[in-house]
């Protein structure tokens, strides 16, 4: 066995062993609250493990992430999880930077209202295929977003008009939505990636002429 394999392979294995041991301890300990602080990497690993077992739900996040004094999390990637609006409300007490709740069947517009609490930190939001969202109230307040995915949702033109406040957007996916005009993108001068595929009601792409150096799908 070469020195390189020993160095990289062993370190990686030890890290995985330590992480797995930490997760087992957390899940078996009844006295964790108030005694253990969960750093960001442990929180993310715990979420990843629960996603794989299908048990990433409201009870889980309420148990581990309800108190910012005992946990810290900035990235929530829970696509397809059994989370509801209540779970997102719990997670929004943290300074979230990235949130992916795509394909979460129980997430509604109330989750967006909760995430407004993270408006000073949130830069990436994925709501793709969250079909229960029938109101996007509050989305216009997330003005620091650089990436937004609302594809395959009930987003209509009125909702889309509110997104004109998102002047920092670099990437926007509104595919398979009910938008009819691209007028809101005129204020998105930093936009370089735009997905408008399967927008059956879209009449014209004329407003895209105001953008430079973009990729359009």
XYZ file of N, CA and C in Angstrom:
651
model
N 0.843 -1.197 0.000
C 0.000 0.000 0.000
C 0.880 1.250 0.000
N 0.616 2.162 -0.901
C 1.450 3.355 -1.017
C 1.137 4.358 0.090
N 2.082 5.274 0.261
C 1.904 6.319 1.263
C 0.696 7.180 0.932
N 0.480 7.440 -0.375
C -0.643 8.273 -0.793
C -1.980 7.628 -0.439
N -2.079 6.314 -0.676
C -3.304 5.600 -0.344
C -3.534 5.598 1.152
N -2.438 5.385 1.897
C -2.554 5.397 3.358
C -3.052 6.746 3.848
N -2.437 7.805 3.292
C -2.779 9.159 3.745
C -4.234 9.493 3.450
N -4.623 9.362 2.188
C -5.964 9.782 1.795
C -7.024 8.774 2.210
N -6.750 7.502 2.014
C -7.728 6.485 2.349
C -8.005 6.391 3.833
N -6.944 6.383 4.646
C -7.109 6.226 6.083
C -7.789 7.434 6.703
N -7.360 8.640 6.299
C -7.968 9.852 6.848
C -9.454 9.887 6.530
N -9.796 9.561 5.295
C -11.195 9.552 4.896
C -11.983 8.537 5.700
N -11.432 7.362 5.887
C -12.122 6.314 6.627
C -12.321 6.700 8.078
N -11.283 7.271 8.677
C -11.390 7.692 10.066
C -12.445 8.767 10.244
N -12.506 9.698 9.272
C -13.493 10.766 9.347
C -14.899 10.192 9.290
N -15.092 9.218 8.393
C -16.408 8.600 8.265
C -16.783 7.820 9.511
N -15.802 7.132 10.097
C -16.049 6.361 11.326
C -16.432 7.281 12.478
N -15.703 8.377 12.599
C -15.983 9.337 13.675
C -17.373 9.955 13.500
N -17.702 10.279 12.253
C -19.001 10.890 11.975
C -20.130 9.915 12.279
N -19.956 8.675 11.848
C -20.979 7.669 12.083
C -21.150 7.409 13.579
N -20.044 7.399 14.304
C -20.108 7.199 15.756
C -20.841 8.349 16.437
N -20.576 9.557 15.953
C -21.242 10.739 16.514
C -22.739 10.672 16.289
N -23.136 10.252 15.084
C -24.557 10.160 14.771
C -25.241 9.092 15.619
N -24.569 7.961 15.805
C -25.146 6.907 16.644
C -25.320 7.384 18.078
N -24.334 8.139 18.571
C -24.413 8.665 19.933
C -25.588 9.627 20.071
N -25.716 10.533 19.100
C -26.798 11.516 19.151
C -28.171 10.854 19.132
N -28.300 9.833 18.309
C -29.595 9.180 18.171
C -29.952 8.313 19.369
N -28.948 7.882 20.127
C -29.215 7.008 21.272
C -29.239 7.766 22.594
N -28.689 8.967 22.610
C -28.593 9.720 23.863
C -29.908 10.401 24.207
N -30.339 10.237 25.442
C -31.563 10.876 25.914
C -31.261 12.173 26.662
N -29.993 12.432 26.859
C -29.618 13.625 27.633
C -28.835 14.620 26.787
N -29.020 14.563 25.427
C -28.256 15.437 24.549
C -28.581 16.901 24.742
N -29.860 17.198 24.945
C -30.274 18.590 25.032
C -29.574 19.319 26.177
N -28.996 20.441 25.825
C -28.340 21.269 26.832
C -26.920 20.853 27.116
N -26.492 19.693 26.639
C -25.155 19.197 26.950
C -24.240 19.144 25.735
N -24.811 19.095 24.540
C -24.011 18.918 23.330
C -24.387 19.953 22.288
N -23.358 20.595 21.726
C -23.594 21.526 20.626
C -23.298 20.811 19.323
N -24.226 20.901 18.379
C -24.062 20.245 17.087
C -23.528 21.233 16.056
N -22.273 21.065 15.626
C -21.716 21.955 14.598
C -22.370 21.685 13.247
N -22.091 22.555 12.304
C -22.775 22.520 11.016
C -22.590 21.206 10.262
N -21.356 20.678 10.245
C -21.122 19.456 9.477
C -21.879 18.263 10.053
N -22.005 18.216 11.381
C -22.751 17.137 12.021
C -24.239 17.269 11.693
N -24.735 18.486 11.717
C -26.150 18.725 11.396
C -26.472 18.269 9.973
N -25.615 18.626 9.033
C -25.846 18.259 7.640
C -25.773 16.745 7.447
N -24.822 16.102 8.135
C -24.688 14.653 8.028
C -25.894 13.945 8.629
N -26.410 14.502 9.699
C -27.574 13.919 10.353
C -28.801 14.009 9.447
N -28.972 15.155 8.776
C -30.071 15.327 7.843
C -29.942 14.353 6.678
N -28.727 14.215 6.160
C -28.477 13.313 5.037
C -28.829 11.875 5.404
N -28.457 11.472 6.612
C -28.747 10.108 7.057
C -30.251 9.884 7.183
N -30.946 10.848 7.744
C -32.388 10.720 7.926
C -33.125 10.714 6.582
N -32.591 11.455 5.608
C -33.188 11.448 4.281
C -33.114 10.053 3.666
N -31.984 9.409 3.850
C -31.791 8.085 3.272
C -32.720 7.050 3.893
N -33.055 7.242 5.157
C -33.924 6.279 5.841
C -35.401 6.670 5.766
N -35.666 7.823 5.145
C -37.049 8.264 4.996
C -37.665 8.829 6.257
N -36.825 9.224 7.217
C -37.348 9.727 8.492
C -36.952 11.173 8.766
N -36.759 11.933 7.683
C -36.474 13.366 7.836
C -37.815 14.086 7.862
N -38.366 14.263 9.060
C -39.697 14.843 9.195
C -39.707 15.942 10.258
N -40.887 16.428 10.574
C -41.013 17.532 11.531
C -40.497 17.163 12.917
N -40.784 15.959 13.374
C -40.330 15.530 14.699
C -38.812 15.512 14.774
N -38.200 15.074 13.697
C -36.737 15.014 13.648
C -36.117 16.400 13.779
N -36.568 17.355 12.955
C -35.957 18.686 13.006
C -36.283 19.394 14.323
N -37.455 19.136 14.885
C -37.821 19.760 16.157
C -36.945 19.232 17.288
N -36.541 17.975 17.188
C -35.707 17.357 18.219
C -34.289 17.898 18.211
N -33.730 18.081 17.013
C -32.311 18.426 16.915
C -32.008 19.887 16.581
N -32.921 20.594 15.933
C -32.569 21.918 15.415
C -33.442 23.070 15.904
N -34.278 22.832 16.880
C -35.180 23.882 17.348
C -34.468 24.966 18.152
N -33.291 24.654 18.690
C -32.578 25.588 19.564
C -31.254 25.989 18.932
N -31.098 27.269 18.616
C -29.853 27.743 18.008
C -28.698 27.747 18.993
N -28.993 27.532 20.261
C -27.930 27.461 21.259
C -27.273 26.090 21.280
N -27.928 25.086 20.712
C -27.382 23.727 20.734
C -27.135 23.160 19.337
N -27.414 23.946 18.305
C -27.165 23.471 16.944
C -26.979 24.655 16.003
N -26.313 24.376 14.898
C -26.143 25.425 13.885
C -26.241 24.783 12.507
N -27.060 25.376 11.666
C -27.221 24.860 10.315
C -27.475 26.017 9.353
N -26.823 25.967 8.196
C -27.015 27.015 7.190
C -27.462 26.441 5.846
N -27.309 25.126 5.676
C -27.706 24.487 4.423
C -28.736 23.402 4.700
N -29.907 23.547 4.095
C -30.988 22.571 4.266
C -31.334 21.999 2.903
N -30.805 20.828 2.613
C -31.085 20.138 1.354
C -31.923 18.903 1.674
N -33.228 19.041 1.563
C -34.144 17.985 2.010
C -35.145 17.624 0.917
N -34.710 17.572 -0.314
C -35.597 17.252 -1.423
C -36.320 15.930 -1.199
N -37.645 15.959 -1.320
C -38.439 14.754 -1.179
C -38.709 14.324 0.245
N -38.311 15.136 1.217
C -38.496 14.773 2.624
C -39.958 14.900 3.037
N -40.267 14.318 4.191
C -41.642 14.354 4.709
C -41.884 15.579 5.577
N -41.133 16.633 5.327
C -41.278 17.862 6.103
C -42.555 18.607 5.717
N -43.123 19.318 6.683
C -44.270 20.183 6.418
C -43.861 21.623 6.710
N -44.816 22.529 6.639
C -44.546 23.934 6.959
C -44.020 24.091 8.382
N -44.474 23.252 9.286
C -44.037 23.324 10.687
C -42.546 23.031 10.797
N -42.081 22.052 10.045
C -40.660 21.727 10.067
C -39.810 22.852 9.527
N -40.286 23.490 8.438
C -39.541 24.620 7.871
C -39.538 25.810 8.814
N -40.598 25.964 9.581
C -40.659 27.054 10.550
C -39.601 26.855 11.632
N -39.413 25.611 12.046
C -38.379 25.295 13.035
C -36.994 25.614 12.479
N -36.727 25.183 11.259
C -35.408 25.375 10.656
C -35.102 26.843 10.375
N -36.135 27.655 10.187
C -35.921 29.064 9.829
C -35.391 29.919 10.974
N -35.242 29.339 12.157
C -34.628 30.096 13.258
C -33.122 30.197 13.054
N -32.589 29.404 12.134
C -31.158 29.417 11.848
C -30.853 30.395 10.708
N -29.609 30.856 10.598
C -29.236 31.778 9.507
C -29.019 30.999 8.209
N -30.097 30.534 7.615
C -30.017 29.665 6.445
C -29.487 30.410 5.218
N -28.591 29.750 4.496
C -28.065 30.293 3.244
C -28.617 29.554 2.033
N -28.782 28.241 2.180
C -29.284 27.426 1.077
C -30.438 26.556 1.560
N -31.532 26.563 0.825
C -32.694 25.734 1.167
C -33.205 25.041 -0.090
N -33.282 23.713 -0.030
C -33.829 22.920 -1.123
C -34.930 22.036 -0.554
N -36.171 22.413 -0.818
C -37.320 21.615 -0.377
C -38.100 21.118 -1.593
N -37.408 20.962 -2.697
C -38.052 20.484 -3.921
C -38.686 19.115 -3.688
N -39.802 18.891 -4.352
C -40.512 17.609 -4.270
C -41.025 17.275 -2.873
N -41.168 18.283 -2.035
C -41.748 18.076 -0.702
C -43.257 18.307 -0.806
N -44.013 17.236 -0.801
C -45.449 17.300 -1.076
C -46.257 18.074 -0.046
N -45.720 18.205 1.177
C -46.498 18.831 2.250
C -46.112 20.279 2.520
N -45.236 20.828 1.708
C -44.800 22.209 1.885
C -45.736 23.144 1.114
N -46.242 24.176 1.791
C -47.153 25.136 1.158
C -46.567 26.544 1.235
N -47.370 27.525 0.907
C -46.911 28.913 0.930
C -46.507 29.401 2.307
N -46.994 28.749 3.356
C -46.621 29.139 4.718
C -45.122 28.994 4.955
N -44.517 28.044 4.263
C -43.076 27.835 4.404
C -42.301 29.051 3.921
N -42.786 29.691 2.846
C -42.128 30.883 2.325
C -42.169 32.001 3.355
N -43.302 32.154 4.022
C -43.454 33.179 5.055
C -42.432 32.946 6.169
N -42.221 31.685 6.534
C -41.240 31.362 7.570
C -39.830 31.706 7.115
N -39.524 31.423 5.857
C -38.176 31.654 5.339
C -37.843 33.131 5.192
N -38.842 33.991 5.214
C -38.580 35.428 5.160
C -37.720 35.865 6.344
N -37.781 35.106 7.428
C -36.933 35.402 8.591
C -35.456 35.265 8.245
N -35.160 34.570 7.174
C -33.771 34.369 6.749
C -33.397 35.274 5.571
N -34.153 36.341 5.382
C -33.965 37.193 4.195
C -32.581 37.838 4.127
N -31.901 37.970 5.255
C -30.579 38.600 5.244
C -29.454 37.613 4.944
N -29.763 36.318 4.935
C -28.733 35.308 4.705
C -29.031 34.398 3.521
N -30.293 34.194 3.185
C -30.674 33.216 2.174
C -30.269 33.655 0.769
N -29.465 32.818 0.089
C -29.007 33.140 -1.264
C -29.445 32.103 -2.296
N -29.934 30.939 -1.840
C -30.352 29.901 -2.780
C -31.612 29.219 -2.259
N -32.636 29.144 -3.122
C -33.909 28.549 -2.721
C -34.473 27.706 -3.868
N -34.793 26.459 -3.550
C -35.361 25.546 -4.536
C -36.721 25.062 -4.052
N -37.771 25.482 -4.748
C -39.141 25.094 -4.423
C -39.739 24.235 -5.543
N -38.896 23.693 -6.387
C -39.363 22.947 -7.543
C -40.321 21.812 -7.180
N -41.411 21.746 -7.914
C -42.410 20.693 -7.761
C -43.052 20.662 -6.375
N -43.096 21.803 -5.715
C -43.859 21.918 -4.464
C -45.274 22.344 -4.876
N -46.069 21.386 -5.236
C -47.361 21.658 -5.874
C -48.436 22.164 -4.923
N -48.163 22.154 -3.628
C -49.143 22.674 -2.680
C -49.014 24.176 -2.485
N -47.959 24.761 -3.023
C -47.788 26.213 -2.894
C -48.708 26.909 -3.893
N -49.759 27.522 -3.378
C -50.682 28.255 -4.261
C -50.650 29.754 -3.993
N -49.728 30.163 -3.106
C -49.522 31.594 -2.831
C -48.045 31.799 -2.538
N -47.437 32.742 -3.230
C -46.005 32.997 -3.085
C -45.737 34.282 -2.310
N -46.678 34.638 -1.444
C -46.554 35.839 -0.631
C -45.287 35.788 0.215
N -44.502 36.837 0.141
C -43.276 36.905 0.920
C -42.027 36.659 0.103
N -42.189 35.996 -1.037
C -41.019 35.674 -1.856
C -40.281 36.928 -2.304
N -41.017 38.006 -2.504
C -40.402 39.255 -2.972
C -39.460 39.880 -1.936
N -39.567 39.422 -0.685
C -38.695 39.961 0.362
C -37.322 39.276 0.406
N -37.178 38.180 -0.322
C -35.908 37.446 -0.322
C -34.994 38.039 -1.390
N -34.658 39.284 -1.206
C -33.952 40.048 -2.237
C -32.472 39.704 -2.374
N -31.933 38.909 -1.449
C -30.519 38.522 -1.537
C -30.321 37.223 -2.315
N -31.411 36.644 -2.784
C -31.300 35.386 -3.522
C -30.456 35.546 -4.785
N -29.563 34.568 -4.992
C -28.784 34.499 -6.221
C -29.276 33.370 -7.115
N -29.957 32.404 -6.495
C -30.483 31.278 -7.248
C -31.897 30.959 -6.759
N -32.828 30.853 -7.698
C -34.221 30.550 -7.356
C -34.797 29.560 -8.359
N -35.392 28.495 -7.832
C -36.038 27.498 -8.676
C -37.479 27.332 -8.222
N -38.406 27.779 -9.047
C -39.836 27.623 -8.757
C -40.512 26.850 -9.887
N -39.747 26.005 -10.542
C -40.269 25.229 -11.661
C -41.329 24.233 -11.200
N -42.246 23.927 -12.091
C -43.318 22.959 -11.836
C -44.143 23.320 -10.591
N -44.392 24.615 -10.438
C -45.255 25.096 -9.358
C -46.415 25.871 -9.974
N -47.272 26.405 -9.125
C -48.430 27.176 -9.602
C -48.118 28.659 -9.747
N -46.849 29.002 -9.865
C -46.446 30.397 -10.060
C -47.129 30.967 -11.300
N -47.859 32.081 -11.121
C -48.502 32.736 -12.264
C -47.853 34.097 -12.509
N -48.378 34.851 -13.455
C -47.757 36.115 -13.824
C -47.753 37.120 -12.678
N -48.833 37.168 -11.907
C -48.889 38.108 -10.784
C -47.794 37.800 -9.772
N -47.581 36.517 -9.476
C -46.499 36.128 -8.570
C -45.145 36.479 -9.169
N -45.015 36.241 -10.471
C -43.756 36.488 -11.156
C -43.384 37.969 -11.133
N -44.369 38.821 -11.254
C -44.113 40.270 -11.227
C -43.454 40.685 -9.923
N -43.797 40.017 -8.840
C -43.231 40.354 -7.526
C -41.734 40.042 -7.449
N -41.261 39.165 -8.336
C -39.849 38.767 -8.298
C -38.921 39.829 -8.883
N -39.471 40.907 -9.384
C -38.644 41.971 -9.951
C -37.743 42.617 -8.896
N -38.016 42.355 -7.618
C -37.180 42.891 -6.531
C -35.880 42.106 -6.390
N -35.792 40.952 -7.041
C -34.630 40.079 -6.882
C -33.521 40.469 -7.857
N -32.892 41.581 -7.587
C -31.894 42.136 -8.502
C -30.545 41.417 -8.421
N -30.388 40.520 -7.456
C -29.121 39.800 -7.318
C -29.153 38.410 -7.936
N -30.286 38.042 -8.530
C -30.410 36.703 -9.100
C -29.410 36.468 -10.231
N -28.734 35.303 -10.142
C -27.876 34.833 -11.228
C -28.543 33.701 -11.990
N -29.338 32.905 -11.265
C -29.982 31.745 -11.871
C -31.461 31.719 -11.488
N -32.318 31.534 -12.498
C -33.761 31.505 -12.264
C -34.398 30.417 -13.116
N -35.147 29.550 -12.457
C -35.847 28.481 -13.166
C -37.346 28.639 -12.936
N -38.063 28.993 -13.991
C -39.519 29.143 -13.921
C -40.189 28.204 -14.917
N -39.515 27.122 -15.267
C -40.051 26.196 -16.256
C -41.345 25.546 -15.766
N -42.213 25.262 -16.706
C -43.497 24.601 -16.429
C -44.341 25.358 -15.411
N -44.312 26.689 -15.494
C -45.172 27.523 -14.649
C -46.196 28.234 -15.524
N -47.016 29.095 -14.920
C -48.103 29.749 -15.647
C -47.794 31.206 -16.002
N -46.509 31.537 -16.121
C -46.150 32.910 -16.468
C -46.508 33.190 -17.925
N -46.801 34.452 -18.211
C -47.177 34.844 -19.574
C -46.233 35.875 -20.182
N -45.439 36.538 -19.318
C -44.530 37.588 -19.792
C -43.228 37.555 -19.002
N -42.143 37.970 -19.656
C -40.830 37.994 -19.006
C -40.424 39.400 -18.570
N -41.371 40.295 -18.460
C -41.080 41.669 -18.058
C -40.264 41.764 -16.767
N -40.527 40.920 -15.740
C -39.788 41.031 -14.481
C -38.279 40.858 -14.615
N -37.812 40.154 -15.641
C -36.369 39.911 -15.752
C -35.602 41.176 -16.130
N -36.302 42.228 -16.549
C -35.628 43.469 -16.938
C -34.839 44.089 -15.788
N -35.248 43.796 -14.554
C -34.541 44.352 -13.404
C -33.420 43.425 -12.925
N -33.342 42.234 -13.493
C -32.361 41.235 -13.045
C -31.109 41.331 -13.899
N -30.356 42.361 -13.697
C -29.197 42.648 -14.544
C -28.051 41.655 -14.384
N -28.052 40.894 -13.294
C -26.984 39.923 -13.052
C -27.365 38.517 -13.507
N -28.570 38.361 -14.027
C -29.066 37.051 -14.416
C -28.269 36.479 -15.594
N -27.748 35.263 -15.424
C -26.984 34.613 -16.486
C -27.563 33.256 -16.883
N -28.465 32.730 -16.063
C -29.044 31.424 -16.354
C -30.551 31.480 -16.155
N -31.303 31.230 -17.222
C -32.763 31.318 -17.159
C -33.394 30.120 -17.848
N -34.270 29.428 -17.123
C -34.974 28.281 -17.694
C -36.465 28.618 -17.801
N -36.955 28.741 -19.041
C -38.373 29.036 -19.282
C -39.016 27.928 -20.112
N -38.414 26.748 -20.090
C -38.943 25.633 -20.869
C -40.323 25.218 -20.349
N -41.152 24.741 -21.245
C -42.485 24.238 -20.919
C -43.408 25.304 -20.315
N -43.122 26.572 -20.596
C -44.022 27.653 -20.172
C -45.008 27.889 -21.315
N -46.078 27.121 -21.328
C -47.010 27.097 -22.452
C -47.735 28.419 -22.675
N -47.845 29.227 -21.626
C -48.601 30.474 -21.738
C -47.719 31.671 -22.080
N -46.428 31.461 -22.161
C -45.500 32.556 -22.431
C -45.658 33.063 -23.861
N -45.879 34.378 -23.993
C -46.181 34.968 -25.296
C -44.926 35.411 -26.037
N -43.982 36.076 -25.322
C -42.816 36.647 -25.997
C -41.587 36.609 -25.087
N -40.402 36.527 -25.710
C -39.146 36.583 -24.950
C -38.426 37.907 -25.223
N -39.152 38.885 -25.720
C -38.598 40.194 -26.054
C -37.803 40.828 -24.911
N -38.278 40.772 -23.649
C -37.538 41.408 -22.548
C -36.133 40.867 -22.345
N -35.834 39.689 -22.889
C -34.503 39.113 -22.711
C -33.425 39.927 -23.421
N -33.822 40.801 -24.314
C -32.855 41.624 -25.030
C -32.119 42.576 -24.100
N -32.689 42.808 -22.912
C -32.046 43.716 -21.957
C -30.935 43.017 -21.187
N -30.884 41.690 -21.279
C -29.871 40.922 -20.558
C -28.684 40.627 -21.464
N -27.513 40.531 -20.840
C -26.294 40.255 -21.609
C -25.594 39.012 -21.050
N -25.109 38.197 -21.947
C -24.320 37.034 -21.548
C -25.102 36.001 -20.780
N -26.353 35.771 -21.128
C -27.164 34.805 -20.397
C -27.256 33.479 -21.151
N -27.596 32.436 -20.405
C -27.929 31.132 -20.991
C -29.414 30.929 -20.815
N -30.101 30.600 -21.895
C -31.546 30.424 -21.821
C -31.911 29.027 -22.278
N -32.838 28.425 -21.538
C -33.310 27.091 -21.861
C -34.797 27.157 -22.169
